[in-house]
PDB file of C-alpha atoms in Angstrom:
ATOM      1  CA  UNK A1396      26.968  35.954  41.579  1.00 85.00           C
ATOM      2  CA  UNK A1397      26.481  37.141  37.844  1.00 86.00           C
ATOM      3  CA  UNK A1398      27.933  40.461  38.941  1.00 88.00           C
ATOM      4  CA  UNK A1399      30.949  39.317  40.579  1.00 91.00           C
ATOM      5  CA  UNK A1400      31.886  36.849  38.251  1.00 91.00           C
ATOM      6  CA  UNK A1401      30.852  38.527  34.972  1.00 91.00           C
ATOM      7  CA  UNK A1402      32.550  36.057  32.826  1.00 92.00           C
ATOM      8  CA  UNK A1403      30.672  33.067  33.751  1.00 94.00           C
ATOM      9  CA  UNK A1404      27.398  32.028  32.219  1.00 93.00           C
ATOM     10  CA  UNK A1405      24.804  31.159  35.003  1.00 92.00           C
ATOM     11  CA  UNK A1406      21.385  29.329  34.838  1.00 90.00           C
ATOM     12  CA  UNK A1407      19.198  30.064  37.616  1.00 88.00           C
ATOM     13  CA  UNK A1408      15.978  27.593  38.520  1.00 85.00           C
ATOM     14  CA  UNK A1409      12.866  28.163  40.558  1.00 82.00           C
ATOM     15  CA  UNK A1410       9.995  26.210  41.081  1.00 76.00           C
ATOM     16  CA  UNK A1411       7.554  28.893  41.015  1.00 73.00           C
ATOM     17  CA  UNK A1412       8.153  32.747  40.028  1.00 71.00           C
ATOM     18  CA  UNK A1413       8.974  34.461  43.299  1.00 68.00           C
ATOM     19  CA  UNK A1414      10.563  37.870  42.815  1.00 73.00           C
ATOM     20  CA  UNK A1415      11.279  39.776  39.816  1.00 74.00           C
ATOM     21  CA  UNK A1416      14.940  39.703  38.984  1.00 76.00           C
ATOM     22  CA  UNK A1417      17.619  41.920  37.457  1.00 80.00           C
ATOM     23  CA  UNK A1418      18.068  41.145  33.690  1.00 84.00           C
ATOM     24  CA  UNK A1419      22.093  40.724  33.174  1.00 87.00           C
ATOM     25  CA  UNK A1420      23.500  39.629  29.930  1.00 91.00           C
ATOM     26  CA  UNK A1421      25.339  36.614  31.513  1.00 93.00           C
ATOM     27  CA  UNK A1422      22.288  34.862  33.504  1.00 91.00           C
ATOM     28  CA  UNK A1423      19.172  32.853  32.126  1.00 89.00           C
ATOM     29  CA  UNK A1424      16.191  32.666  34.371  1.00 85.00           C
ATOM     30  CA  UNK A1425      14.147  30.076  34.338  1.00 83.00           C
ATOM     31  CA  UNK A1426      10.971  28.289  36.188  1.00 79.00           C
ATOM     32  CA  UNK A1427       9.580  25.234  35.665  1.00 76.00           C
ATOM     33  CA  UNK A1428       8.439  21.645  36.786  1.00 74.00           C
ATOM     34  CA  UNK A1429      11.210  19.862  38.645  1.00 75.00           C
ATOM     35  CA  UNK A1430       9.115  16.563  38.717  1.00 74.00           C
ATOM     36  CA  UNK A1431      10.019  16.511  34.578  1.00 76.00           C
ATOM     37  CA  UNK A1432      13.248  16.382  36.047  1.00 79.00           C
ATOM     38  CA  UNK A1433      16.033  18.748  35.371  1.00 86.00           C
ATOM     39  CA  UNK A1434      15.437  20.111  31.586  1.00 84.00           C
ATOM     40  CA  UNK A1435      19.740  20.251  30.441  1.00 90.00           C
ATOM     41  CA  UNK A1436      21.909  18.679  28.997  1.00 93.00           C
ATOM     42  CA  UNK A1437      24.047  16.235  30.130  1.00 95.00           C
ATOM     43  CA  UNK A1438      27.391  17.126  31.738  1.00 96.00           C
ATOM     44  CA  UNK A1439      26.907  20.558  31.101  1.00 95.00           C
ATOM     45  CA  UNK A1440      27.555  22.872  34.220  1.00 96.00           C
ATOM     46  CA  UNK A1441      31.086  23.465  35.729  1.00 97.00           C
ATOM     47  CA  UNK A1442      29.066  24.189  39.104  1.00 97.00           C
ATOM     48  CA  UNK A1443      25.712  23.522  40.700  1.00 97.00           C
ATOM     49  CA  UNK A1444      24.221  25.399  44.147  1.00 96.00           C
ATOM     50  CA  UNK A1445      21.144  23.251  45.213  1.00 95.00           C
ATOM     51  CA  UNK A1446      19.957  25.067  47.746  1.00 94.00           C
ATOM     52  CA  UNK A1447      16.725  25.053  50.229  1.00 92.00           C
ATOM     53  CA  UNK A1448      14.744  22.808  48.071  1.00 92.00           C
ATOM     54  CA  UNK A1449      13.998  19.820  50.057  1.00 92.00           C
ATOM     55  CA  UNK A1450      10.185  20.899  51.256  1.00 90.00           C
ATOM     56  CA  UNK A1451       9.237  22.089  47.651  1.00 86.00           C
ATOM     57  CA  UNK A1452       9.859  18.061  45.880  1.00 89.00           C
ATOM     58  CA  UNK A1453       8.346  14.643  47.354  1.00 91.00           C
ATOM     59  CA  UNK A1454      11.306  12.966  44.985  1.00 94.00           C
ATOM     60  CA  UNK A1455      13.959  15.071  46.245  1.00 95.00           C
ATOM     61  CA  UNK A1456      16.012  11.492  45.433  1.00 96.00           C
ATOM     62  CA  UNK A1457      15.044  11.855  41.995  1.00 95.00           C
ATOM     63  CA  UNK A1458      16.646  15.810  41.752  1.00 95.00           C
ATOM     64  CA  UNK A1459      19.895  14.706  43.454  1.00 97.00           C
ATOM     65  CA  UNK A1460      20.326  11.913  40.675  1.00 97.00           C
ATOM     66  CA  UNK A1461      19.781  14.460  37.820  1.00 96.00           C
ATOM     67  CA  UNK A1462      22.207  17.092  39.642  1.00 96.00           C
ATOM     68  CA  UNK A1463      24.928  14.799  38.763  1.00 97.00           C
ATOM     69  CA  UNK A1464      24.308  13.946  35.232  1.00 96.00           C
ATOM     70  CA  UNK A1465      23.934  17.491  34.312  1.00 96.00           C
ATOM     71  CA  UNK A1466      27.398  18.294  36.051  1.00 97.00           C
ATOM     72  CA  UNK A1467      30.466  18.093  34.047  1.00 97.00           C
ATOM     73  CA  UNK A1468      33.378  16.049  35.014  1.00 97.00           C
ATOM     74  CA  UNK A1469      35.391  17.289  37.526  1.00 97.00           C
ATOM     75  CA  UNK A1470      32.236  20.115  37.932  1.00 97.00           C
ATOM     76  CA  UNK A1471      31.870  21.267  42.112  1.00 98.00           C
ATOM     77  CA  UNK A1472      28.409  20.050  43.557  1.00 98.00           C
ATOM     78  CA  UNK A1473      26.981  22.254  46.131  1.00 98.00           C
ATOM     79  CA  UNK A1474      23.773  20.890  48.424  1.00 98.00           C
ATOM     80  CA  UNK A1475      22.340  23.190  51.313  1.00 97.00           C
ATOM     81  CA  UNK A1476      18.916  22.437  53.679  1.00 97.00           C
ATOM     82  CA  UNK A1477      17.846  24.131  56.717  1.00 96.00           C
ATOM     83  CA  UNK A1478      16.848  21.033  59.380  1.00 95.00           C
ATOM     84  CA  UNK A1479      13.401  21.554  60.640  1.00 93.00           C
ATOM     85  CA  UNK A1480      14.138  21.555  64.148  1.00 97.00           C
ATOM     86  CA  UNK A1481      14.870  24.109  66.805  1.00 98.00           C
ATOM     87  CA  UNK A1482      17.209  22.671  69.291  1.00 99.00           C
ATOM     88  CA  UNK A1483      18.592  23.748  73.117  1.00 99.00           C
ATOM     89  CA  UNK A1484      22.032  25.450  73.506  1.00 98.00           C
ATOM     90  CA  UNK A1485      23.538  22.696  75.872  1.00 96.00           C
ATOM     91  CA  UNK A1486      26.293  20.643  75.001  1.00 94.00           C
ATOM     92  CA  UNK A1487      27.746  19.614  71.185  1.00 95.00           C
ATOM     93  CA  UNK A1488      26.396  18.329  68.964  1.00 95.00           C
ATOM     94  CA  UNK A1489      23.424  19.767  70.357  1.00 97.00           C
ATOM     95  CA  UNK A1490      20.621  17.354  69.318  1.00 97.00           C
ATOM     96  CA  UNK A1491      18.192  18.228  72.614  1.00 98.00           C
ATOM     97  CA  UNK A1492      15.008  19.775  70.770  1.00 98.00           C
ATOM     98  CA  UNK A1493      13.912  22.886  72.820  1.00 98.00           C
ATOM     99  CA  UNK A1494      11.013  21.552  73.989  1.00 98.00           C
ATOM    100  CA  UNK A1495      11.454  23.514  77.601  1.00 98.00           C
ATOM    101  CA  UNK A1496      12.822  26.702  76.079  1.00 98.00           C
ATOM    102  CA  UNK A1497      10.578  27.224  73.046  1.00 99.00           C
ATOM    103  CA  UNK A1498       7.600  24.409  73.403  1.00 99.00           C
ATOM    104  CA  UNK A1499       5.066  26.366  71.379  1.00 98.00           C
ATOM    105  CA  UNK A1500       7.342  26.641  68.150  1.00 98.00           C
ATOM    106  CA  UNK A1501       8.368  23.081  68.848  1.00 98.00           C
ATOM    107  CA  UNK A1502       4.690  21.697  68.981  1.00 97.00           C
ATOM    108  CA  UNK A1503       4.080  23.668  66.085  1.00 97.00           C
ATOM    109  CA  UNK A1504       7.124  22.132  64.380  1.00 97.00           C
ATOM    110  CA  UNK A1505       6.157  19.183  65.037  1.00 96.00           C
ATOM    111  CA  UNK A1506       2.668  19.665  63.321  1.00 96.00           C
ATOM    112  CA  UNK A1507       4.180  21.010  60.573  1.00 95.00           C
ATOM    113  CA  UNK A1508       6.650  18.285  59.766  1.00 95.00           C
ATOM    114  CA  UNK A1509       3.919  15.184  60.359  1.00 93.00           C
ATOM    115  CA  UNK A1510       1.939  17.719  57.581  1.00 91.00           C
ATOM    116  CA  UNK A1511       4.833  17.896  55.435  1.00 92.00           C
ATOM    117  CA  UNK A1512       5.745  14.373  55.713  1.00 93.00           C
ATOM    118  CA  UNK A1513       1.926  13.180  54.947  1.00 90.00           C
ATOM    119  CA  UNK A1514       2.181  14.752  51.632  1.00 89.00           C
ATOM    120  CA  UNK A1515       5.411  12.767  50.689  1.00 92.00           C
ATOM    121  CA  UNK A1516       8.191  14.970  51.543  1.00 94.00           C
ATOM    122  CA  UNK A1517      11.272  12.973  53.425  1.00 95.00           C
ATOM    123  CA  UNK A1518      11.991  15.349  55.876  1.00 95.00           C
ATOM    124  CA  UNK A1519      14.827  12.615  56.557  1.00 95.00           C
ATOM    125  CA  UNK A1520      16.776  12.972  53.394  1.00 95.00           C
ATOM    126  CA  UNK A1521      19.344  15.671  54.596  1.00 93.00           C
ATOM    127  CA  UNK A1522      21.020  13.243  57.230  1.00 95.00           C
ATOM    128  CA  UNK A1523      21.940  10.890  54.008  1.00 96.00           C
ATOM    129  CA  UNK A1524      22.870  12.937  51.540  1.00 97.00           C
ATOM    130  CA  UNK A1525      26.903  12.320  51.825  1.00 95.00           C
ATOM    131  CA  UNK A1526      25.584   8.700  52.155  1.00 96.00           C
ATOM    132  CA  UNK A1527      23.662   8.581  49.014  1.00 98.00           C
ATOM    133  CA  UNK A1528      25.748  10.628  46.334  1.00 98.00           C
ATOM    134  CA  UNK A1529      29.156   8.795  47.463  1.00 97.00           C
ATOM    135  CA  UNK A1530      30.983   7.041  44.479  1.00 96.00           C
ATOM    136  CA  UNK A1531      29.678   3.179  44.226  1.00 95.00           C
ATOM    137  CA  UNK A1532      26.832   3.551  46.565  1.00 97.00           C
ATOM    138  CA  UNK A1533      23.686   1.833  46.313  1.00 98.00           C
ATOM    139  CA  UNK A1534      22.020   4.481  46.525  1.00 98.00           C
ATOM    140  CA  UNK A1535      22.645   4.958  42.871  1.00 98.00           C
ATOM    141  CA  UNK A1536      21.344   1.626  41.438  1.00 98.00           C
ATOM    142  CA  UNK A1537      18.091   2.063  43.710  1.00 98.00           C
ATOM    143  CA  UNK A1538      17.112   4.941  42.948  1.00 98.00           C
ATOM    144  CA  UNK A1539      18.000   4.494  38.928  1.00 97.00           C
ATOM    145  CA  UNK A1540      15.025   1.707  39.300  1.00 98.00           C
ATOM    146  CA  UNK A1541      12.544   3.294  41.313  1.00 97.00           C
ATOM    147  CA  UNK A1542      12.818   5.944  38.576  1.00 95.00           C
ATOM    148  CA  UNK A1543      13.261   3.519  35.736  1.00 96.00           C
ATOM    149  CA  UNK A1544      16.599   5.182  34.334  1.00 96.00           C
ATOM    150  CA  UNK A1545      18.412   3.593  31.646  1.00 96.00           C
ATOM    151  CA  UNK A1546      21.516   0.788  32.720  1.00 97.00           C
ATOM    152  CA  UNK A1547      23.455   2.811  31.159  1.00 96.00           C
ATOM    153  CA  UNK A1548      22.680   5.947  32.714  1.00 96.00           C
ATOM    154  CA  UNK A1549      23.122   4.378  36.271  1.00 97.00           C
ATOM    155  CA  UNK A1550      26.634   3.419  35.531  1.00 96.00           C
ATOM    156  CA  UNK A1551      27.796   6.300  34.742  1.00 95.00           C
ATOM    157  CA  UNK A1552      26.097   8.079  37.831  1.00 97.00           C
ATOM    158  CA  UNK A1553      27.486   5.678  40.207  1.00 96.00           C
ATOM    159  CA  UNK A1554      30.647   7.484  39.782  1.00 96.00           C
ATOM    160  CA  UNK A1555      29.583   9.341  42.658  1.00 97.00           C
ATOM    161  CA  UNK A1556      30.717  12.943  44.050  1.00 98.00           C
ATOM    162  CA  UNK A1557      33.840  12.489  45.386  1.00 93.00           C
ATOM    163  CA  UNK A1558      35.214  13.287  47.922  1.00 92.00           C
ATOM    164  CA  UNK A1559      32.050  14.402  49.735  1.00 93.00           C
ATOM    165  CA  UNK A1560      32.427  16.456  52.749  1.00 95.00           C
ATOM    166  CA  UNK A1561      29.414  17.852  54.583  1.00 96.00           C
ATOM    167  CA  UNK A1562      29.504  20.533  57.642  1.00 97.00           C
ATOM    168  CA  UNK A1563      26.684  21.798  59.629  1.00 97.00           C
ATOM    169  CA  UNK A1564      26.859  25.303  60.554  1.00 97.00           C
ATOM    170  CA  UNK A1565      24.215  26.260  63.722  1.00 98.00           C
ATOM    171  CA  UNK A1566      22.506  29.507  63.667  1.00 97.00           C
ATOM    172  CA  UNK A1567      21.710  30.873  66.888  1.00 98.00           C
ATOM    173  CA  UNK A1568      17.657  31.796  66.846  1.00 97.00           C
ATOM    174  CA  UNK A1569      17.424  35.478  68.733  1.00 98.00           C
ATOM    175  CA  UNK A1570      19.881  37.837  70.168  1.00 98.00           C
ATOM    176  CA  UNK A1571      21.175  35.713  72.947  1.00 98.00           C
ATOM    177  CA  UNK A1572      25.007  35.436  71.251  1.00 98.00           C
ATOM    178  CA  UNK A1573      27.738  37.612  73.033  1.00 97.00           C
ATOM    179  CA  UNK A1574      29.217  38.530  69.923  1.00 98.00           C
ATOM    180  CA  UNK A1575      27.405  41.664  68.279  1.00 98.00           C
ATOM    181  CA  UNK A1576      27.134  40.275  64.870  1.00 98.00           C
ATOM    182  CA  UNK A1577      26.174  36.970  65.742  1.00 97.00           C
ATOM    183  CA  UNK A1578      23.653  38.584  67.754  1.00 98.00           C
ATOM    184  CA  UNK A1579      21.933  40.525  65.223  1.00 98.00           C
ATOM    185  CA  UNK A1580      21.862  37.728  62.546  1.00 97.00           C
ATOM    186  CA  UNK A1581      20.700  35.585  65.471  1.00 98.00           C
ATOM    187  CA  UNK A1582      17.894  38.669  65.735  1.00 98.00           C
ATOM    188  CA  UNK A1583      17.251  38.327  62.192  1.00 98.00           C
ATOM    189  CA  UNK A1584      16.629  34.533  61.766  1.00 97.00           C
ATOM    190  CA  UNK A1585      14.823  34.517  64.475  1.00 98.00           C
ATOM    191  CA  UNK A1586      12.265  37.505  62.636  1.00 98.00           C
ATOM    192  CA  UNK A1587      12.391  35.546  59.654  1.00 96.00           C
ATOM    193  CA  UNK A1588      11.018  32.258  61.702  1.00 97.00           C
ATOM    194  CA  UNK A1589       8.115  34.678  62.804  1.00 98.00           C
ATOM    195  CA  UNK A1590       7.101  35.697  59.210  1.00 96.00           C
ATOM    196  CA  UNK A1591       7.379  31.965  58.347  1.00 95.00           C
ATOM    197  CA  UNK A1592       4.795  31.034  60.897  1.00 97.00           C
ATOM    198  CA  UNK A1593       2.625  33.861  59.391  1.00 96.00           C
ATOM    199  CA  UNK A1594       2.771  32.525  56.108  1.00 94.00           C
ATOM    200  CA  UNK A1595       2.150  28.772  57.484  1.00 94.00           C
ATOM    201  CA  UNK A1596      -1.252  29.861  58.962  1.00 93.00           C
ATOM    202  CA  UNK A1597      -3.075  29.026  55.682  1.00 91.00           C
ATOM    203  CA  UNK A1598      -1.023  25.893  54.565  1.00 90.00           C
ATOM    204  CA  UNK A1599      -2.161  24.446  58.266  1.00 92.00           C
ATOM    205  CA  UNK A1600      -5.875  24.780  57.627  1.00 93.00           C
ATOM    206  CA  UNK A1601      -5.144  23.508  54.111  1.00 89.00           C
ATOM    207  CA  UNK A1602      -4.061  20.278  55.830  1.00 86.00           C
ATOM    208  CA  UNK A1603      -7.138  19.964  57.569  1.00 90.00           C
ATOM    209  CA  UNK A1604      -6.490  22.048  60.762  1.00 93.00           C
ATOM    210  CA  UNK A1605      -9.774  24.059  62.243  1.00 95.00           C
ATOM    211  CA  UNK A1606      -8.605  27.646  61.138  1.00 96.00           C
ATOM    212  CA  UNK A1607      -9.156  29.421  64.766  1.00 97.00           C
ATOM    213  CA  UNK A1608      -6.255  25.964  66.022  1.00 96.00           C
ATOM    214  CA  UNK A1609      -4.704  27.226  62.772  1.00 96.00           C
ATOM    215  CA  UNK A1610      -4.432  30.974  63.951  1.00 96.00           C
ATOM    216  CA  UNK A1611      -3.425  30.223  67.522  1.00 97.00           C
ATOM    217  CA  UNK A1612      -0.601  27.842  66.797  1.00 97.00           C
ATOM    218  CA  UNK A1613       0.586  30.623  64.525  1.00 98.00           C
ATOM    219  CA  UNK A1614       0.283  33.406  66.566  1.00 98.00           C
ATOM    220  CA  UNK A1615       1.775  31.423  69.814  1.00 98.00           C
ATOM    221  CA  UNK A1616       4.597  30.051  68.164  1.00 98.00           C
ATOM    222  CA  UNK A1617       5.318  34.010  66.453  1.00 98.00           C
ATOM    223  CA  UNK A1618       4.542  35.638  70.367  1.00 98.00           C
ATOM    224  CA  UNK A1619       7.196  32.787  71.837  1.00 99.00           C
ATOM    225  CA  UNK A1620       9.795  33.717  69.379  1.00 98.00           C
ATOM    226  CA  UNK A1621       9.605  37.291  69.821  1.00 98.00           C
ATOM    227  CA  UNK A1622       9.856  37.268  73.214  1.00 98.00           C
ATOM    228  CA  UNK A1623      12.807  34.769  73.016  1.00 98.00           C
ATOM    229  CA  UNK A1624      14.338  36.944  71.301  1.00 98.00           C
ATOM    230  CA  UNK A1625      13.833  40.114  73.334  1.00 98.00           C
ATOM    231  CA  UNK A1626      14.930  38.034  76.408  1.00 98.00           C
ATOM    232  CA  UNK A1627      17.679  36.411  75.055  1.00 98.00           C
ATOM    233  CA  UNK A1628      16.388  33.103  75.146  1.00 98.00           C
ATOM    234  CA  UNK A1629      19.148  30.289  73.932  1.00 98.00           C
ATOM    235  CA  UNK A1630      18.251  28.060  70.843  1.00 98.00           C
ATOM    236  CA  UNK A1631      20.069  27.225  67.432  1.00 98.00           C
ATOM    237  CA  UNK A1632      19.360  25.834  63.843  1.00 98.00           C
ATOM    238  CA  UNK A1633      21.186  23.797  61.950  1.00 98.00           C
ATOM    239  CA  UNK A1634      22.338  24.717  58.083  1.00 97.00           C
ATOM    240  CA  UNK A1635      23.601  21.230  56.839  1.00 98.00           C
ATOM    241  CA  UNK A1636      25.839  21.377  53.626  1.00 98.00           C
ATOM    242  CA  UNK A1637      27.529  19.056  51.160  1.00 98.00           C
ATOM    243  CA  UNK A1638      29.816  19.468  48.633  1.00 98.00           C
ATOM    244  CA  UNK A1639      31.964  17.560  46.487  1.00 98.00           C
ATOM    245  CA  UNK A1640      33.427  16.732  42.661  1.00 98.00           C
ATOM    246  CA  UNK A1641      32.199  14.538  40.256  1.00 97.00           C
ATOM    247  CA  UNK A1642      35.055  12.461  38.841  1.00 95.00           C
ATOM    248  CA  UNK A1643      36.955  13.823  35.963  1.00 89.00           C
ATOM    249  CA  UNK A1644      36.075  10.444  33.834  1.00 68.00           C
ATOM    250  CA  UNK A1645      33.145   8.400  33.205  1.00 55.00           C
ATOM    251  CA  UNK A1646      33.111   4.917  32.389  1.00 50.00           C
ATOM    252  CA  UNK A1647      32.186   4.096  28.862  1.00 49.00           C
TER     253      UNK A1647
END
């Protein structure tokens, strides 16, 4: 993005160090705590991407609120989470979880989200999002409290993002799709679901799993989606997004 829009000044925030990034003269990295909340100024970005972020905060609430305040009027919000679910290829809007087609990734999803929920995490937040951030919602005036944020500072964020349209793009997990290109980025999601459950090995046994249950969930749930996708087994994700304005005004 700093490349192909060279006259823009971009901010880019991580949680923890994860790669080591080009320098450019036009981007500022930066890592830090997003439970301090979000440390700019007020009203000062003309656009925000938020995305993938949901597992890494309990008060994901909390980080929604502060992407408005630090967006300037009239600035674009952007909001995009992966839904923790694999689901059958059967008929729209496809909500069947693929229990019979992949039932070792989906019992090991469904440890993984009871571990992730434990720990605080609402796994349920990305069905409400258009919901909350709407102008006048109550979302607004709750949350302002449960986080003890000045009046003042409530009003102005219950302005909203406006309008706020949402679509949920589904990613096909494996080669199964006719098309070639779908195919291979179906091939590719589907490898990048198998080096997730090798990385998740640890965090199970760090949630109280025995580590040999630990190892064969992992290894099960990585055997079943190779093979899906060598045998062109159907099943999709779903890639929810928001986006929307904040108002060119606030009140005084």
């Amino acid at each position: 993005m700093a490349t192909e829009f060279p006259h823009c000044d971009i901010t880019s925030v991580d949680i923890v160090p994860i790669t080591a990034h080009v320098p450019r003269p036009n981007i500022t990295y930066e890592v830090y705590d997003l439970y301090a909340g979000l440390a700019e100024e007020d009203n000062s970005f003309d656009y925000i991407s938020c995305r993938h972020i949901q597992l890494a905060v309990k008060e994901y609430d909390r980080l929604l609120f502060d992407l408005h305040r630090v967006l300037r009027p009239g600035g674009l919000l952007c909001i995009a989470e992966v839904e923790n679910y694999l689901f059958e290829v059967d008929n729209p809007p496809y909500t069947t979880i693929a229990f019979k087609s992949f039932p070792n990734v989906c019992h090991g999803i469904r440890i993984v989200r009871n571990s992730i929920t434990n720990q605080g995490v609402d796994l349920e937040a990305i069905y409400h999002v258009g919901d909350w951030m709407r102008p006048g919602s109550e979302w607004w005036r709750r949350t302002g409290q449960k986080y003890q944020i000045p009046p003042e500072q409530i009003a102005k964020a219950e302005t909203g993002i406006h309008p706020m349209k949402s679509h949920v793009l589904l990613m096909p997990t494996g080669g199964w799709h006719p098309n070639p290109a779908v195919s291979h980025v179906g091939s590719l999601i589907s490898r990048l679901w198998q080096l997730t459950w090798r990385q998740l090995e640890g965090p199970l046994v760090e949630n109280g799993m025995d580590a040999d249950e630990a190892k064969r969930v992992s290894r099960s749930c990585i055997e079943e989606l190779a093979q899906g996708d060598e045998n062109k087994i159907k099943s999709i994700a779903k890639y929810w997004m928001w986006w929307g304005f904040k108002p060119e005004q606030d009140p005084e």
